[in-house]
PDB file of C-alpha atoms in Angstrom:
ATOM      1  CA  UNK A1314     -99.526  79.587 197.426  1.00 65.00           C
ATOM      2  CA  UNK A1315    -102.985  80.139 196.576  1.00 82.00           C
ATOM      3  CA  UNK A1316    -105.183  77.615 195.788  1.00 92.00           C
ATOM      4  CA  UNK A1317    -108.785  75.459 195.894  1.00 97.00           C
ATOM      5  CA  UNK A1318    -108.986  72.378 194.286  1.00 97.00           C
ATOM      6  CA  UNK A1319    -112.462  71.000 194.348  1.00 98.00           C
ATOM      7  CA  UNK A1320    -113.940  67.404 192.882  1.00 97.00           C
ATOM      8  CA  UNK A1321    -115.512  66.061 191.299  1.00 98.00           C
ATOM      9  CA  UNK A1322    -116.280  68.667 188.358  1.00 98.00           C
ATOM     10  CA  UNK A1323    -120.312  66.932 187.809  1.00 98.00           C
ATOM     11  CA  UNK A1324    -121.648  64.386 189.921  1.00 98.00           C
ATOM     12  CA  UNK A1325    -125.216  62.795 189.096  1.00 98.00           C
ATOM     13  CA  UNK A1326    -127.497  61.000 191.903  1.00 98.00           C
ATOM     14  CA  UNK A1327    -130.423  59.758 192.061  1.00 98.00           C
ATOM     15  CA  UNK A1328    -133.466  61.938 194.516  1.00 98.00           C
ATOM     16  CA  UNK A1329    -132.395  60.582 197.722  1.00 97.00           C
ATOM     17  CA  UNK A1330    -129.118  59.529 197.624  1.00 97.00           C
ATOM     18  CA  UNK A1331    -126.288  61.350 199.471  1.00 98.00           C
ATOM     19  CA  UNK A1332    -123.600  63.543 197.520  1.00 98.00           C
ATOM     20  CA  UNK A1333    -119.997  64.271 198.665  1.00 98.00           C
ATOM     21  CA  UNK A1334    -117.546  67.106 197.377  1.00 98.00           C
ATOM     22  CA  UNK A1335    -114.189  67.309 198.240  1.00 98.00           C
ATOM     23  CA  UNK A1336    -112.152  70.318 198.233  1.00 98.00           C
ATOM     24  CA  UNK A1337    -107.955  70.875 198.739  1.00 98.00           C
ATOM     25  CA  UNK A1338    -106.194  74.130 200.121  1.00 96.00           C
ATOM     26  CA  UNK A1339    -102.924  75.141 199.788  1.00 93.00           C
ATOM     27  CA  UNK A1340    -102.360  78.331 202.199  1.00 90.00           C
ATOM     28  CA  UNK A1341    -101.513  76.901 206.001  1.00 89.00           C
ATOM     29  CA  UNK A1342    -102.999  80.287 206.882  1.00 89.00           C
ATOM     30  CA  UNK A1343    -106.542  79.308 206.002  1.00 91.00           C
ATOM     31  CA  UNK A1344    -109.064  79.321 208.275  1.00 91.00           C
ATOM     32  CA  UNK A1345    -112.038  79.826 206.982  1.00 93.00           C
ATOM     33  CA  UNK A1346    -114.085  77.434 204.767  1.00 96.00           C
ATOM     34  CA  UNK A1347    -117.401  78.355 202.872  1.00 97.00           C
ATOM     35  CA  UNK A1348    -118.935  76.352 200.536  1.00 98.00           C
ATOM     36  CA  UNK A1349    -121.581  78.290 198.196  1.00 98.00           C
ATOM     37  CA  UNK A1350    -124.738  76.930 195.556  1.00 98.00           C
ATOM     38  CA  UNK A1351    -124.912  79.054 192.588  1.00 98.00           C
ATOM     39  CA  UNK A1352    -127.826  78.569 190.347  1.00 96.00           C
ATOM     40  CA  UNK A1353    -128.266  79.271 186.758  1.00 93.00           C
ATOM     41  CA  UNK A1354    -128.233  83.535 186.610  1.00 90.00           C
ATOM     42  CA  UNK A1355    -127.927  83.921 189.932  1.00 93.00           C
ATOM     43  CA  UNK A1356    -124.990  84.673 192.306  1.00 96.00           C
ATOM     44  CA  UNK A1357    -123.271  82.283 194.871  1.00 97.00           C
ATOM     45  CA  UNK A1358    -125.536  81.633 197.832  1.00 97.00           C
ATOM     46  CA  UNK A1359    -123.831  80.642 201.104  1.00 96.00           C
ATOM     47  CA  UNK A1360    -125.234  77.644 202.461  1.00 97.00           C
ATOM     48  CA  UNK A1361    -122.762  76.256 205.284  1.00 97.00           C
ATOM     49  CA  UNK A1362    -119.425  77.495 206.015  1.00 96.00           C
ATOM     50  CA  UNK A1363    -117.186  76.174 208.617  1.00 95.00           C
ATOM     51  CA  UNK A1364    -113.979  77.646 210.980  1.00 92.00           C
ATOM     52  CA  UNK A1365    -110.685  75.547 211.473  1.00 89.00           C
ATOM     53  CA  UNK A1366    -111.458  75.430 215.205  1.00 87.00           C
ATOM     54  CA  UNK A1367    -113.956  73.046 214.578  1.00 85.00           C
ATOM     55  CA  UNK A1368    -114.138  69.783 212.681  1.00 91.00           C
ATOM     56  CA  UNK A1369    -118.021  69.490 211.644  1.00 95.00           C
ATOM     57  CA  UNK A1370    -120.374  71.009 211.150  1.00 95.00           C
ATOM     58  CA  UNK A1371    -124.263  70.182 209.924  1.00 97.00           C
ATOM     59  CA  UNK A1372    -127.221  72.136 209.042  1.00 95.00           C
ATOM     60  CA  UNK A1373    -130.673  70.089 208.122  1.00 96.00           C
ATOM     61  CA  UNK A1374    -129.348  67.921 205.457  1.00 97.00           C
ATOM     62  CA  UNK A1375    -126.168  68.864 204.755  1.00 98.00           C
ATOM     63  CA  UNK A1376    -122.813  68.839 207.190  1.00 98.00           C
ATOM     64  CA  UNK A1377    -119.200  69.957 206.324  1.00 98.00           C
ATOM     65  CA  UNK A1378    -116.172  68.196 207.372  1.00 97.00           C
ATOM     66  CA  UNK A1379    -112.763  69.747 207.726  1.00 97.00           C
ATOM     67  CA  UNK A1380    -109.768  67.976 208.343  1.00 95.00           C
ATOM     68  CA  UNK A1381    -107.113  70.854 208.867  1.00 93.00           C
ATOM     69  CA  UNK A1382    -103.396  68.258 208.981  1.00 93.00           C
ATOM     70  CA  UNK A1383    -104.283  66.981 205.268  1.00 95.00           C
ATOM     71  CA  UNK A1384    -105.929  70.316 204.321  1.00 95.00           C
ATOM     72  CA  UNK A1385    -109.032  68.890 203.012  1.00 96.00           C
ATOM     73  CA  UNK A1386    -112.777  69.835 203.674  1.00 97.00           C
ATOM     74  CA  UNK A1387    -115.870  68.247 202.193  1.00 98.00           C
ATOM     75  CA  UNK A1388    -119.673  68.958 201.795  1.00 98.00           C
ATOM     76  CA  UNK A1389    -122.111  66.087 202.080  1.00 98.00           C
ATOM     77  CA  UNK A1390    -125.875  66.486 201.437  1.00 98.00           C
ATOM     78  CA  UNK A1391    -127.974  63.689 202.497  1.00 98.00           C
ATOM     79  CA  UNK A1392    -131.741  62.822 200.932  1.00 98.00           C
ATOM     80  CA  UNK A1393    -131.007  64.570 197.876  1.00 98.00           C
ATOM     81  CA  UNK A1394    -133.986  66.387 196.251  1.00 97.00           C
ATOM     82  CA  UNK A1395    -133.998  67.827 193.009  1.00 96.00           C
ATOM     83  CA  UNK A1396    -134.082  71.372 193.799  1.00 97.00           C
ATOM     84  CA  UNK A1397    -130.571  70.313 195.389  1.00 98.00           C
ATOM     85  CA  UNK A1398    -129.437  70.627 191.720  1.00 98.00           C
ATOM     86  CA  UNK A1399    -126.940  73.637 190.796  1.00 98.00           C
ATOM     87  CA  UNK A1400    -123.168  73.995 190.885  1.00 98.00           C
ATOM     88  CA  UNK A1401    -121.448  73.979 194.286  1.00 98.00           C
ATOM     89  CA  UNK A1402    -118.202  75.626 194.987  1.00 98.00           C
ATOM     90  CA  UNK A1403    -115.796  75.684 197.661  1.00 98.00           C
ATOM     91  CA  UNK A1404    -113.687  78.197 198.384  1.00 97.00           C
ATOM     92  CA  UNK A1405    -111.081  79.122 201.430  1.00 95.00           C
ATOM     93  CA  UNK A1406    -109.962  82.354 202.741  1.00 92.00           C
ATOM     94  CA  UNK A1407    -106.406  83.904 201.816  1.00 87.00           C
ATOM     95  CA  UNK A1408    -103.595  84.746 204.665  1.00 74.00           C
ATOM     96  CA  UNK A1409    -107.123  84.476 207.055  1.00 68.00           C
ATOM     97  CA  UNK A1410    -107.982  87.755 205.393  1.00 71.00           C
ATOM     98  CA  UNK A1411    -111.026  88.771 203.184  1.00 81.00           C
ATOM     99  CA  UNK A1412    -110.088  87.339 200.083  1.00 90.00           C
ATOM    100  CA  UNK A1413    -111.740  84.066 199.064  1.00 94.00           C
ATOM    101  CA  UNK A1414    -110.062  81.437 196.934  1.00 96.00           C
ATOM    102  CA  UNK A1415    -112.815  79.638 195.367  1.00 97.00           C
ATOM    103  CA  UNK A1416    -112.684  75.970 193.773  1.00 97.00           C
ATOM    104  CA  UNK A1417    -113.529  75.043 190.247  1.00 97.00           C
ATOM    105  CA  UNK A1418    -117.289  74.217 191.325  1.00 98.00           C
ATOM    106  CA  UNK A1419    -118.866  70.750 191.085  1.00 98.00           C
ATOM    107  CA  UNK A1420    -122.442  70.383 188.850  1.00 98.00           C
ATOM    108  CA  UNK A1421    -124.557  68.139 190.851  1.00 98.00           C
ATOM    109  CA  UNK A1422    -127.342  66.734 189.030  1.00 98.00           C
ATOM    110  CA  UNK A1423    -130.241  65.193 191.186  1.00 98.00           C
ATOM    111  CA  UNK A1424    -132.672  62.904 188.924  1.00 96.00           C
ATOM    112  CA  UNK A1425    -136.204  61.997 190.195  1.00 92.00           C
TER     113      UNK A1425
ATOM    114  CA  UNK B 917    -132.035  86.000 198.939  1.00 67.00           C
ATOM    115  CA  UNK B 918    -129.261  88.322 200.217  1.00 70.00           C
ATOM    116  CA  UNK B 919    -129.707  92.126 200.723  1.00 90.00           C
ATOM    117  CA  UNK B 920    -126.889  92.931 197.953  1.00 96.00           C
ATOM    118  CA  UNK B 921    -128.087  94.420 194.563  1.00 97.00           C
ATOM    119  CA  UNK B 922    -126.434  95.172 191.665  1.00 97.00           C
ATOM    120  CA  UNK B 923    -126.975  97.204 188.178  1.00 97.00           C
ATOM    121  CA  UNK B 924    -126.909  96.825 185.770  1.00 97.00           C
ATOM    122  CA  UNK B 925    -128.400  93.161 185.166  1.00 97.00           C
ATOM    123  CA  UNK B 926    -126.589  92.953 181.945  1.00 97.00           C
ATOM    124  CA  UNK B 927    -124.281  94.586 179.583  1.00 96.00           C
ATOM    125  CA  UNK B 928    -122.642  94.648 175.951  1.00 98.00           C
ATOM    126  CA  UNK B 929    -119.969  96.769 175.127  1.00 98.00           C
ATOM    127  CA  UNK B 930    -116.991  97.372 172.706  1.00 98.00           C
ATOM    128  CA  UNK B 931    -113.625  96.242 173.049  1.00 98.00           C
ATOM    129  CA  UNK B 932    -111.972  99.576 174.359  1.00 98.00           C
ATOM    130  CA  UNK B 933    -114.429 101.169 175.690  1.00 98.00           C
ATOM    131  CA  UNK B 934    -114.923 101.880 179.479  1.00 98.00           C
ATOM    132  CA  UNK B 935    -117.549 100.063 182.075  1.00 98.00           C
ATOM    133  CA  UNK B 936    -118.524 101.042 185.249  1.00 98.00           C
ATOM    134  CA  UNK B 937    -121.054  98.429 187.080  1.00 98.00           C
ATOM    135  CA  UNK B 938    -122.581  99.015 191.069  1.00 98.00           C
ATOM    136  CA  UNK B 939    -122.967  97.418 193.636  1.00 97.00           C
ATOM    137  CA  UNK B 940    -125.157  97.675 196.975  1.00 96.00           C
ATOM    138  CA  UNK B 941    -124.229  96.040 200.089  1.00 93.00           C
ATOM    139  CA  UNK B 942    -126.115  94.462 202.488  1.00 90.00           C
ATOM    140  CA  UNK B 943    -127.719  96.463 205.429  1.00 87.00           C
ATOM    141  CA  UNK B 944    -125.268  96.542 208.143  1.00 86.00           C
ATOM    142  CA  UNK B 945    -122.309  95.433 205.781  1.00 90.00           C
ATOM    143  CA  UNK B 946    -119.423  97.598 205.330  1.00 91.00           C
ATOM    144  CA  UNK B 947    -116.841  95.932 203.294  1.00 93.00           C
ATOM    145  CA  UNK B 948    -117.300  95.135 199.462  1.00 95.00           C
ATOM    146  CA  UNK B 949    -115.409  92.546 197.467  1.00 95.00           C
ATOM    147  CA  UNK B 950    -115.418  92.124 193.547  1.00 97.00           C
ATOM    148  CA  UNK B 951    -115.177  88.886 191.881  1.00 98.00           C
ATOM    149  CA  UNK B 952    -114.690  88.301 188.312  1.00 98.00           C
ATOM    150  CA  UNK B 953    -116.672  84.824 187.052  1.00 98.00           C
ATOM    151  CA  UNK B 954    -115.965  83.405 183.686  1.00 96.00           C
ATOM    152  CA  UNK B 955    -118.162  81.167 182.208  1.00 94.00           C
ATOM    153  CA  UNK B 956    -117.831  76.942 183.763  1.00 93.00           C
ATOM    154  CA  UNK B 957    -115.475  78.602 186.106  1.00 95.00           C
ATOM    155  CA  UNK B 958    -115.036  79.663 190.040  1.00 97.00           C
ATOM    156  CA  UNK B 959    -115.220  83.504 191.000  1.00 97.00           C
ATOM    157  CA  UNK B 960    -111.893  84.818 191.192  1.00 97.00           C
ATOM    158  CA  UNK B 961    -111.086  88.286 193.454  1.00 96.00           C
ATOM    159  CA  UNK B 962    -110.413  91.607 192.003  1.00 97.00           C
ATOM    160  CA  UNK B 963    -110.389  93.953 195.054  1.00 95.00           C
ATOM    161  CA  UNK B 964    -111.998  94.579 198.151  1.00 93.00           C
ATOM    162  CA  UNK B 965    -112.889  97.998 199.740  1.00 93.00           C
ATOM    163  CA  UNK B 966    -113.160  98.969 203.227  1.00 90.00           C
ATOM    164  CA  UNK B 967    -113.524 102.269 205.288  1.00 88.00           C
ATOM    165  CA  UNK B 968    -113.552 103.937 201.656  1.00 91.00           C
ATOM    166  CA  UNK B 969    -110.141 102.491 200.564  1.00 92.00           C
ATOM    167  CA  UNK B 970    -109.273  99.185 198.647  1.00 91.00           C
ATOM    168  CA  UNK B 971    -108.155  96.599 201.025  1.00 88.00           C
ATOM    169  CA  UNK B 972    -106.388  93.748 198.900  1.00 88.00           C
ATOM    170  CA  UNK B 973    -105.890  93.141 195.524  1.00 92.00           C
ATOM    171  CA  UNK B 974    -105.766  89.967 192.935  1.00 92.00           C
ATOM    172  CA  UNK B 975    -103.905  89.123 190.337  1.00 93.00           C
ATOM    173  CA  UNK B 976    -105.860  91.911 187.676  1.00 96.00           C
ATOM    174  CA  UNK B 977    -104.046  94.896 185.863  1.00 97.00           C
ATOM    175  CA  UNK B 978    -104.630  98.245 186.389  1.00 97.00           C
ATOM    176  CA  UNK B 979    -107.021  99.301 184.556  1.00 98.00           C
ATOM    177  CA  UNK B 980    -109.382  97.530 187.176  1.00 98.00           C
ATOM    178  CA  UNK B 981    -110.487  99.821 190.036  1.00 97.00           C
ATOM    179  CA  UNK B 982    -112.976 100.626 192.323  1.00 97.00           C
ATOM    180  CA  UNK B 983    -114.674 103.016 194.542  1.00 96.00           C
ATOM    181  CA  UNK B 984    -116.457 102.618 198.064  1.00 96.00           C
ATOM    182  CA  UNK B 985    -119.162 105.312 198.882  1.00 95.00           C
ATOM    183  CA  UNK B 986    -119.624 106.665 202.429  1.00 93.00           C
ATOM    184  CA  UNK B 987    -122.704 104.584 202.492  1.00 92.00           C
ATOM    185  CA  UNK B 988    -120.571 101.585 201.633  1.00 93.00           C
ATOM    186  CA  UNK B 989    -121.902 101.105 198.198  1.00 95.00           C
ATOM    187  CA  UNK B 990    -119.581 100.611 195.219  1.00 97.00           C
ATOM    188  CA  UNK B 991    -118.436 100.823 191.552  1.00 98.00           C
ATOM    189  CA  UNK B 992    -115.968  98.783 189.579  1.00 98.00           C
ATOM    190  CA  UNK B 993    -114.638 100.056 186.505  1.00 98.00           C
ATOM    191  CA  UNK B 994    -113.305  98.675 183.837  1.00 98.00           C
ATOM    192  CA  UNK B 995    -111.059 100.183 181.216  1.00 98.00           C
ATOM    193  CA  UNK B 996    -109.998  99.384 178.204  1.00 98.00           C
ATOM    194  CA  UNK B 997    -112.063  96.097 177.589  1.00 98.00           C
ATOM    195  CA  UNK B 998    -110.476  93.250 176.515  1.00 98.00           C
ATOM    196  CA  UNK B 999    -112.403  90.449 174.604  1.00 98.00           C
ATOM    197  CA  UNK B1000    -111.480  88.278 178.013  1.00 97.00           C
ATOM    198  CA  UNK B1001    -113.294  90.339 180.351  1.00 98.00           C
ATOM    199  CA  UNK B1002    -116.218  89.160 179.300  1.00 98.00           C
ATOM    200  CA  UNK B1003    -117.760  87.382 182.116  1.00 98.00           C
ATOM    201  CA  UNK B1004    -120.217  87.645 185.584  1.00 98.00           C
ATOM    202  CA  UNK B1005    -118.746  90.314 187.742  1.00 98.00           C
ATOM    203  CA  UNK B1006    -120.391  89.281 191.207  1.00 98.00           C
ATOM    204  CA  UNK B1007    -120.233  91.952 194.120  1.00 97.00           C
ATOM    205  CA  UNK B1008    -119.521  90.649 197.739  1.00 96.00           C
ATOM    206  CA  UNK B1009    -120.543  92.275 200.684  1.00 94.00           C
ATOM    207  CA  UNK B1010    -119.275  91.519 204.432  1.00 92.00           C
ATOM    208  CA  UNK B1011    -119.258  92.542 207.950  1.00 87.00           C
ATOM    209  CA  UNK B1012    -115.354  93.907 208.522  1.00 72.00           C
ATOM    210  CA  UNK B1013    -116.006  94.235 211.991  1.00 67.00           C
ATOM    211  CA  UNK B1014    -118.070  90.363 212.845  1.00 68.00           C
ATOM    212  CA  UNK B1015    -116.925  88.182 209.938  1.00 74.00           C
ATOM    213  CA  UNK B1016    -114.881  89.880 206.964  1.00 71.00           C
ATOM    214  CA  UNK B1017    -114.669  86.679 205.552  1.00 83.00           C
ATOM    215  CA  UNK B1018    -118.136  85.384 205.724  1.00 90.00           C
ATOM    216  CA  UNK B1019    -119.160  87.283 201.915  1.00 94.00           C
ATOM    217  CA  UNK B1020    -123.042  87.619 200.746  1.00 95.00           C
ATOM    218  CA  UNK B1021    -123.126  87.965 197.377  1.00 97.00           C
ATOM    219  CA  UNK B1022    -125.271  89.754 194.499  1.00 97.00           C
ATOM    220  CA  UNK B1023    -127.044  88.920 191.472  1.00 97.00           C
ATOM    221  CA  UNK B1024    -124.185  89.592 189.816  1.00 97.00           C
ATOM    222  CA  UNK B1025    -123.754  91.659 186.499  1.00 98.00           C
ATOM    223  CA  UNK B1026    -123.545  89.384 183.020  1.00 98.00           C
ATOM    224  CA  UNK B1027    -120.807  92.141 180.879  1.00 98.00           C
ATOM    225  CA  UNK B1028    -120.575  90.717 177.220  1.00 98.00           C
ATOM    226  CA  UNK B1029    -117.405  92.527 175.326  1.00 98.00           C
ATOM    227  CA  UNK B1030    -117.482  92.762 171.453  1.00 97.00           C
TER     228      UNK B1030
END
């Protein structure tokens, strides 16, 4: 089957804490794992993505983990700032074609 | 900011009326992918074109289809609006040859049905 479950649905932390999503696939096939920041009116931005030949990856402040035998993946950003603040989604590609299979998103909330 | 654009920014129509909405890919992108994004929720695929022709389909009727131009732009149109279609219809846009997965997206464009 087809399908991204991402949590938690809102997280709040406080400016320089760390934040962790966690995201679920379901297609064995999958083998490609973006996760994207969408801001209010504006489109998905990709921000890190990661391939299931490799188990981390980081950029700056924030790494993705994939762990490939329980199907899971997670984002972590570390020394949260408040421009870190929008809704994050994960999503996984379909049959390792074109096709993304995005999660429900997660609202993270960073408070000064 | 990605090189993708899409028009128009926003739109209201009837219920049964027809939509068509663009989309223009990045420079050096030649695949285009639709995603329909209703409100609180993740984007979900409609179609995605390549070489001219769609390449994959989700789970959406009919009377959703596309078009790829030879200079790998796009339209999706919509007929027959529903009440439910209202939503952000984001446009994708990919390299088929590098990374067909790895999808820049648009602005997207906010289509309110009445």
């Amino acid at each position: 089957g087809e399908n991204v479950e991402q949590h938690p649905s809102t997280l709040s932390v406080q400016e320089g804490d760390s934040a962790v999503i966690k995201c679920t696939y379901s297609d064995s096939a999958s083998n490609y794992f973006p996760w994207y920041k969408q801001e209010l009116g504006k489109g998905p931005q990709l921000i890190i993505d990661i391939r299931s030949n490799v188990g981390e990856k980081k950029d700056q402040r924030i790494a993705v983990t994939l762990n490939k035998t329980a199907k899971h993946f997670s984002l972590h950003i570390t020394e949260t700032q408040p421009e870190d603040s929008a809704v994050y989604f994960c999503a996984a590609n379909y049959n390792q074609g074109g096709k993304l299979i995005f999660g429900q998103g997660t609202e993270l909330s960073v408070k000064p | 900011e990605t090189g993708v654009t899409q028009s128009p920014t926003h739109l209201i129509k009837t219920r049964g009326q027809q939509v068509t909405l663009r989309c223009s890919s990045q420079s050096g992108h030649n695949t285009v992918s639709w995603y329909q994004q209703a409100l609180g929720q993740g984007p979900q695929f409609i179609f995605q074109y390549y070489r001219e022709e769609e390449n994959g389909r989700g789970n959406f009727p009919p009377r959703f289809s596309g078009l790829q131009f030879p200079n790998y732009s796009s339209e999706l149109n919509v007929n027959a609006l529903e009440l439910d279609d209202s939503a952000l219809y984001l446009c994708a846009s990919s390299s088929r040859l590098d990374s067909p997965d790895e999808q820049y997206f648009g602005p997207g464009t906010r289509l309110t049905v009445t």
